[in-house]
């Protein structure tokens, strides 16, 4: 998300300077070449917010308490600092909710009604805001910030695949998984589906980690349940490398949102398995449906989508190009609205 935001801001106004709050400042500075503050360095955070023309919160699913109860309070605390210091605050391409509990919802309503602007990445987030009574600032439904990123050349991905002993003259099916509450059932389902894909299409199964090493560890558990061979990529890849890898696939089967978005950007057919409403919301925005969720999905459901997607690749690419162009423009709107606030402050 940060890579996409920096790329798109630079494309519209290369004089904007960023200071990023990060849990890994050294890595963020190395990867992105921006000024970075540690997420607990509150004195520097306060100074940076005070001098800023705009405080951006997002993108992503920051304002929810499903994956973590404590993180929501942290992100709301950052919003509070911006409001307290009278710096314009923008919720940027956020995926809102779910937010459970009286106190979190009350804090959301109080703080979010005091920001300058809210953009959300899907219609479902608009509903979450309405249910919490957040209706004071201007609110726009745009698109995930990553959808503003541009396709990349496939050569880097080919080199990575070759160095991991993946044959480039055979079909490659990419799998992106994550650990979720130590559930085993979906791992068995994906293992069964991968074996059948291998048998039916002679395709190579390649697990691609969006977050390393956590995703590779989840992939290892699935591979241990498989009867056929599979390859797990074991490295932490940049955004460009992940996009390039994705471009070399026949199909992406994923539990992670941004790997599905990367598939869309690179015009690769995709199948999503949901652990969070954001998966359904994104797939719906590109005319797709999930194969199922982690609790209910079956190998048969996945295989039915695999057959359909592989048989209609040309139709998918045609429809995908039209839908992704529209979403690309919506994602760029996040930047344009942010720049409007910044320029108004100067």
Short mmCIF file of C-alpha atoms in Angstrom, two decimals:
data_model
loop_
_atom_site.label_atom_id
_atom_site.label_comp_id
_atom_site.label_asym_id
_atom_site.label_seq_id
_atom_site.Cartn_x
_atom_site.Cartn_y
_atom_site.Cartn_z
CA UNK A 1 0.00 0.00 0.00
CA UNK A 2 2.76 2.43 0.85
CA UNK A 3 4.58 1.68 -2.42
CA UNK A 4 1.38 2.33 -4.37
CA UNK A 5 0.68 5.58 -2.51
CA UNK A 6 4.20 6.91 -3.03
CA UNK A 7 4.12 5.99 -6.73
CA UNK A 8 0.78 7.64 -7.39
CA UNK A 9 1.48 10.79 -5.36
CA UNK A 10 4.78 11.23 -7.21
CA UNK A 11 2.97 10.84 -10.51
CA UNK A 12 0.68 13.76 -9.71
CA UNK A 13 2.90 15.95 -7.52
CA UNK A 14 6.52 14.99 -6.97
CA UNK A 15 7.12 17.78 -4.45
CA UNK A 16 5.07 16.14 -1.69
CA UNK A 17 7.26 14.87 1.15
CA UNK A 18 6.23 11.99 3.38
CA UNK A 19 6.94 11.00 6.96
CA UNK A 20 5.80 7.45 7.68
CA UNK A 21 4.98 5.89 11.04
CA UNK A 22 6.31 2.33 10.98
CA UNK A 23 6.80 -0.66 13.26
CA UNK A 24 10.06 -1.36 11.38
CA UNK A 25 11.59 2.05 10.63
CA UNK A 26 14.88 0.79 9.20
CA UNK A 27 13.20 -1.55 6.73
CA UNK A 28 10.61 1.05 5.67
CA UNK A 29 13.30 3.69 5.10
CA UNK A 30 15.43 1.24 3.10
CA UNK A 31 12.55 0.05 0.93
CA UNK A 32 10.85 3.35 0.25
CA UNK A 33 13.38 6.14 0.79
CA UNK A 34 11.13 8.18 3.07
CA UNK A 35 11.53 9.75 6.48
CA UNK A 36 10.32 7.23 9.08
CA UNK A 37 9.29 7.41 12.73
CA UNK A 38 8.95 4.40 15.02
CA UNK A 39 5.36 3.66 15.93
CA UNK A 40 6.01 4.19 19.66
CA UNK A 41 8.17 7.31 19.32
CA UNK A 42 5.32 9.60 20.34
CA UNK A 43 7.38 12.75 20.80
CA UNK A 44 8.56 12.61 17.18
CA UNK A 45 5.10 11.57 16.01
CA UNK A 46 3.56 14.63 17.70
CA UNK A 47 6.19 16.95 16.17
CA UNK A 48 5.67 15.46 12.71
CA UNK A 49 1.89 15.74 12.90
CA UNK A 50 2.10 19.33 14.17
CA UNK A 51 4.18 20.46 11.16
CA UNK A 52 2.31 18.37 8.57
CA UNK A 53 -0.13 19.76 6.02
CA UNK A 54 -2.11 16.52 6.17
CA UNK A 55 -2.28 13.41 8.34
CA UNK A 56 -3.24 10.35 6.28
CA UNK A 57 -4.68 7.30 8.01
CA UNK A 58 -4.65 4.33 5.66
CA UNK A 59 -5.11 2.69 3.37
CA UNK A 60 -6.00 -0.81 4.39
CA UNK A 61 -8.13 -2.19 7.20
CA UNK A 62 -6.79 -0.16 10.10
CA UNK A 63 -10.12 0.71 11.69
CA UNK A 64 -11.42 -2.70 12.72
CA UNK A 65 -11.04 -4.92 15.78
CA UNK A 66 -11.39 -8.39 14.29
CA UNK A 67 -7.71 -9.17 13.73
CA UNK A 68 -6.60 -7.20 16.81
CA UNK A 69 -8.45 -5.39 19.57
CA UNK A 70 -5.52 -3.21 20.59
CA UNK A 71 -4.47 -1.93 17.15
CA UNK A 72 -7.78 -0.10 16.69
CA UNK A 73 -7.09 2.00 19.79
CA UNK A 74 -3.61 2.84 18.48
CA UNK A 75 -4.89 4.05 15.10
CA UNK A 76 -7.70 5.99 16.76
CA UNK A 77 -5.07 7.52 19.04
CA UNK A 78 -3.17 8.79 16.01
CA UNK A 79 -6.38 10.33 14.68
CA UNK A 80 -6.92 12.00 18.06
CA UNK A 81 -3.44 13.54 17.92
CA UNK A 82 -4.15 14.98 14.48
CA UNK A 83 -7.46 16.46 15.64
CA UNK A 84 -5.90 17.77 18.87
CA UNK A 85 -3.03 19.42 16.96
CA UNK A 86 -5.46 20.87 14.39
CA UNK A 87 -3.80 19.13 11.47
CA UNK A 88 -6.23 18.11 8.71
CA UNK A 89 -6.89 14.37 8.92
CA UNK A 90 -7.92 12.17 6.02
CA UNK A 91 -9.05 8.57 6.26
CA UNK A 92 -7.50 7.34 3.02
CA UNK A 93 -9.03 4.43 1.05
CA UNK A 94 -9.91 2.70 4.30
CA UNK A 95 -11.70 -0.61 4.60
CA UNK A 96 -13.90 0.13 7.60
CA UNK A 97 -14.90 -2.51 10.13
CA UNK A 98 -16.13 -4.71 11.45
CA UNK A 99 -15.92 -2.80 14.74
CA UNK A 100 -17.42 -4.59 17.75
CA UNK A 101 -18.22 -3.20 21.20
CA UNK A 102 -19.89 -0.06 22.54
CA UNK A 103 -16.69 1.80 23.43
CA UNK A 104 -14.82 1.20 20.13
CA UNK A 105 -17.89 2.20 18.11
CA UNK A 106 -18.43 5.31 20.26
CA UNK A 107 -14.78 6.35 19.81
CA UNK A 108 -15.02 5.73 16.07
CA UNK A 109 -18.08 7.96 15.84
CA UNK A 110 -16.59 10.75 17.95
CA UNK A 111 -13.21 10.84 16.18
CA UNK A 112 -14.21 10.11 12.59
CA UNK A 113 -16.87 12.80 12.64
CA UNK A 114 -14.07 15.29 13.31
CA UNK A 115 -11.72 14.44 10.42
CA UNK A 116 -11.52 16.55 7.25
CA UNK A 117 -12.31 13.85 4.68
CA UNK A 118 -13.05 10.12 4.49
CA UNK A 119 -12.51 7.94 1.44
CA UNK A 120 -13.30 4.24 1.65
CA UNK A 121 -12.32 1.46 -0.69
CA UNK A 122 -15.71 -0.22 -1.06
CA UNK A 123 -19.45 0.20 -0.66
CA UNK A 124 -19.49 -2.11 2.38
CA UNK A 125 -17.37 0.39 4.27
CA UNK A 126 -19.95 3.09 3.57
CA UNK A 127 -22.50 0.90 5.32
CA UNK A 128 -20.23 0.44 8.33
CA UNK A 129 -19.78 4.21 8.65
CA UNK A 130 -23.53 4.80 8.40
CA UNK A 131 -24.28 2.20 11.08
CA UNK A 132 -21.89 3.95 13.46
CA UNK A 133 -23.39 7.37 12.77
CA UNK A 134 -20.31 8.74 11.02
CA UNK A 135 -21.74 11.31 8.60
CA UNK A 136 -20.25 14.74 9.32
CA UNK A 137 -17.19 14.96 7.01
CA UNK A 138 -17.40 14.45 3.24
CA UNK A 139 -17.32 10.71 2.50
CA UNK A 140 -16.41 9.21 -0.87
CA UNK A 141 -16.33 5.60 -2.03
CA UNK A 142 -13.16 5.27 -4.11
CA UNK A 143 -10.99 2.13 -4.35
CA UNK A 144 -8.08 0.43 -2.62
CA UNK A 145 -4.92 2.50 -2.97
CA UNK A 146 -3.04 -0.46 -4.47
CA UNK A 147 -5.39 -0.37 -7.48
CA UNK A 148 -3.66 2.84 -8.61
CA UNK A 149 -0.40 0.96 -9.16
CA UNK A 150 0.69 0.18 -12.72
CA UNK A 151 1.48 -3.23 -14.25
CA UNK A 152 5.16 -4.19 -14.34
CA UNK A 153 7.38 -6.23 -16.63
CA UNK A 154 7.24 -10.00 -16.10
CA UNK A 155 10.98 -10.61 -16.51
CA UNK A 156 11.87 -10.26 -12.82
CA UNK A 157 9.16 -12.74 -11.90
CA UNK A 158 10.45 -15.22 -14.48
CA UNK A 159 13.94 -14.98 -12.99
CA UNK A 160 12.60 -15.61 -9.48
CA UNK A 161 10.56 -18.59 -10.64
CA UNK A 162 13.49 -20.08 -12.58
CA UNK A 163 15.81 -19.72 -9.61
CA UNK A 164 13.27 -21.66 -7.56
CA UNK A 165 13.17 -24.52 -10.09
CA UNK A 166 9.79 -23.61 -11.57
CA UNK A 167 9.52 -24.56 -15.25
CA UNK A 168 8.41 -21.60 -17.35
CA UNK A 169 7.07 -23.80 -20.18
CA UNK A 170 4.38 -25.37 -17.99
CA UNK A 171 1.26 -23.78 -16.44
CA UNK A 172 1.88 -22.13 -13.06
CA UNK A 173 -0.89 -21.77 -10.48
CA UNK A 174 -0.10 -19.28 -7.73
CA UNK A 175 -1.40 -19.85 -4.21
CA UNK A 176 -1.39 -17.14 -1.52
CA UNK A 177 -2.45 -18.25 1.95
CA UNK A 178 -2.26 -16.93 5.45
CA UNK A 179 -2.62 -18.37 8.92
CA UNK A 180 -5.98 -17.61 10.48
CA UNK A 181 -6.80 -18.65 14.04
CA UNK A 182 -4.97 -21.96 13.58
CA UNK A 183 -7.79 -23.31 11.41
CA UNK A 184 -6.96 -26.65 9.78
CA UNK A 185 -10.04 -27.32 7.66
CA UNK A 186 -9.32 -24.82 4.89
CA UNK A 187 -5.72 -26.03 4.68
CA UNK A 188 -6.97 -29.56 3.95
CA UNK A 189 -9.37 -28.19 1.33
CA UNK A 190 -6.68 -26.17 -0.44
CA UNK A 191 -4.29 -29.14 -0.32
CA UNK A 192 -6.93 -31.38 -1.93
CA UNK A 193 -7.73 -28.76 -4.57
CA UNK A 194 -4.05 -28.26 -5.41
CA UNK A 195 -3.52 -32.00 -5.89
CA UNK A 196 -6.49 -32.17 -8.25
CA UNK A 197 -5.32 -29.10 -10.18
CA UNK A 198 -1.95 -30.78 -10.61
CA UNK A 199 -3.53 -34.02 -11.81
CA UNK A 200 -6.08 -32.39 -14.13
CA UNK A 201 -4.05 -29.62 -15.73
CA UNK A 202 -0.46 -30.71 -15.20
CA UNK A 203 0.07 -27.37 -13.52
CA UNK A 204 2.84 -26.46 -11.12
CA UNK A 205 1.66 -25.28 -7.71
CA UNK A 206 3.67 -22.33 -6.39
CA UNK A 207 2.97 -20.76 -3.00
CA UNK A 208 3.80 -17.03 -2.98
CA UNK A 209 4.23 -15.32 0.42
CA UNK A 210 2.74 -11.84 0.67
CA UNK A 211 4.07 -11.61 4.23
CA UNK A 212 7.27 -13.50 4.94
CA UNK A 213 7.89 -15.75 6.80
CA UNK A 214 4.33 -16.12 8.16
CA UNK A 215 2.72 -17.01 4.81
CA UNK A 216 5.47 -19.48 3.95
CA UNK A 217 4.87 -21.25 7.26
CA UNK A 218 1.14 -21.53 6.50
CA UNK A 219 2.02 -22.83 3.02
CA UNK A 220 4.30 -25.48 4.52
CA UNK A 221 1.39 -26.84 6.54
CA UNK A 222 -0.70 -27.16 3.37
CA UNK A 223 2.13 -28.78 1.41
CA UNK A 224 2.51 -31.36 4.19
CA UNK A 225 -1.11 -32.38 3.51
CA UNK A 226 -0.63 -32.70 -0.25
CA UNK A 227 0.12 -35.85 -2.23
CA UNK A 228 1.65 -34.01 -5.20
CA UNK A 229 4.73 -31.76 -5.28
CA UNK A 230 4.53 -28.03 -4.73
CA UNK A 231 7.01 -25.18 -4.42
CA UNK A 232 7.03 -22.63 -1.61
CA UNK A 233 8.90 -19.42 -2.39
CA UNK A 234 11.02 -18.42 0.58
CA UNK A 235 11.90 -14.75 0.42
CA UNK A 236 10.50 -11.35 1.27
CA UNK A 237 9.65 -9.78 -2.07
CA UNK A 238 9.11 -6.16 -3.01
CA UNK A 239 5.83 -4.93 -4.45
CA UNK A 240 7.34 -4.90 -7.93
CA UNK A 241 8.62 -8.45 -7.57
CA UNK A 242 5.25 -9.71 -6.34
CA UNK A 243 3.48 -8.04 -9.25
CA UNK A 244 5.98 -9.51 -11.71
CA UNK A 245 5.62 -12.97 -10.20
CA UNK A 246 1.85 -12.70 -10.43
CA UNK A 247 2.03 -11.75 -14.10
CA UNK A 248 3.57 -15.12 -14.92
CA UNK A 249 0.68 -17.12 -13.48
CA UNK A 250 -2.16 -18.89 -15.26
CA UNK A 251 -4.32 -18.35 -12.20
CA UNK A 252 -4.15 -16.95 -8.67
CA UNK A 253 -5.92 -18.72 -5.79
CA UNK A 254 -5.71 -16.55 -2.71
CA UNK A 255 -6.84 -15.89 0.82
CA UNK A 256 -5.11 -12.47 0.80
CA UNK A 257 -6.71 -9.31 -0.57
CA UNK A 258 -3.68 -7.68 -2.12
CA UNK A 259 -2.59 -10.76 -4.02
CA UNK A 260 -6.05 -10.72 -5.63
CA UNK A 261 -5.58 -7.03 -6.43
CA UNK A 262 -2.15 -7.81 -7.93
CA UNK A 263 -3.81 -10.46 -10.08
CA UNK A 264 -6.29 -7.87 -11.28
CA UNK A 265 -3.53 -5.35 -12.04
CA UNK A 266 -1.60 -7.99 -14.03
CA UNK A 267 -4.74 -9.37 -15.80
CA UNK A 268 -4.46 -12.81 -14.23
CA UNK A 269 -7.65 -14.80 -13.47
CA UNK A 270 -8.28 -14.98 -9.72
CA UNK A 271 -10.15 -17.08 -7.18
CA UNK A 272 -10.67 -15.76 -3.69
CA UNK A 273 -11.34 -17.59 -0.45
CA UNK A 274 -12.62 -15.23 2.23
CA UNK A 275 -11.57 -14.76 5.84
CA UNK A 276 -12.82 -11.17 6.01
CA UNK A 277 -15.58 -9.11 4.31
CA UNK A 278 -12.94 -7.13 2.42
CA UNK A 279 -12.33 -10.15 0.15
CA UNK A 280 -15.99 -10.33 -0.91
CA UNK A 281 -16.13 -6.55 -1.28
CA UNK A 282 -13.17 -6.40 -3.66
CA UNK A 283 -14.23 -9.38 -5.74
CA UNK A 284 -17.72 -7.94 -6.05
CA UNK A 285 -16.21 -4.68 -7.36
CA UNK A 286 -14.63 -6.61 -10.27
CA UNK A 287 -17.66 -8.76 -10.98
CA UNK A 288 -16.39 -11.86 -9.17
CA UNK A 289 -17.59 -14.00 -6.26
CA UNK A 290 -15.66 -15.84 -3.58
CA UNK A 291 -15.33 -19.61 -3.84
CA UNK A 292 -16.32 -19.74 -0.16
CA UNK A 293 -15.00 -18.75 3.24
CA UNK A 294 -12.42 -20.49 5.40
CA UNK A 295 -15.09 -22.37 7.33
CA UNK A 296 -17.27 -23.55 4.45
CA UNK A 297 -15.22 -23.71 1.25
CA UNK A 298 -14.84 -27.10 -0.43
CA UNK A 299 -12.35 -28.43 -2.94
CA UNK A 300 -15.23 -28.91 -5.39
CA UNK A 301 -16.14 -25.20 -5.19
CA UNK A 302 -12.55 -24.18 -5.86
CA UNK A 303 -12.17 -26.65 -8.72
CA UNK A 304 -15.39 -25.48 -10.36
CA UNK A 305 -14.01 -21.94 -10.44
CA UNK A 306 -10.63 -23.16 -11.67
CA UNK A 307 -12.27 -24.92 -14.61
CA UNK A 308 -14.38 -21.87 -15.44
CA UNK A 309 -11.50 -19.39 -15.20
CA UNK A 310 -9.02 -21.42 -17.23
CA UNK A 311 -11.61 -22.06 -19.95
CA UNK A 312 -12.46 -18.37 -20.30
CA UNK A 313 -9.14 -16.57 -19.89
CA UNK A 314 -9.60 -14.27 -22.89
CA UNK A 315 -13.06 -13.20 -21.73
CA UNK A 316 -11.71 -12.59 -18.24
CA UNK A 317 -8.89 -10.37 -19.53
CA UNK A 318 -11.30 -8.30 -21.62
CA UNK A 319 -13.74 -7.74 -18.76
CA UNK A 320 -10.93 -7.28 -16.25
CA UNK A 321 -9.30 -4.52 -18.31
CA UNK A 322 -12.51 -2.50 -18.31
CA UNK A 323 -13.19 -2.96 -14.61
CA UNK A 324 -9.61 -2.36 -13.53
CA UNK A 325 -9.43 0.88 -15.52
CA UNK A 326 -12.47 2.19 -13.64
CA UNK A 327 -11.01 1.12 -10.28
CA UNK A 328 -7.62 2.60 -11.21
CA UNK A 329 -9.28 5.97 -11.76
CA UNK A 330 -11.16 5.67 -8.45
CA UNK A 331 -7.91 4.84 -6.66
CA UNK A 332 -6.25 7.91 -8.19
CA UNK A 333 -9.09 10.01 -6.80
CA UNK A 334 -7.75 9.32 -3.30
CA UNK A 335 -4.53 11.11 -4.25
CA UNK A 336 -6.29 14.00 -5.98
CA UNK A 337 -8.50 14.64 -2.95
CA UNK A 338 -5.51 14.47 -0.60
CA UNK A 339 -3.55 16.91 -2.76
CA UNK A 340 -6.49 19.30 -2.76
CA UNK A 341 -6.32 19.47 1.04
CA UNK A 342 -2.52 19.83 1.04
CA UNK A 343 -2.55 22.69 -1.45
CA UNK A 344 -5.33 24.44 0.44
CA UNK A 345 -3.12 24.44 3.54
CA UNK A 346 -0.21 26.11 1.72
#
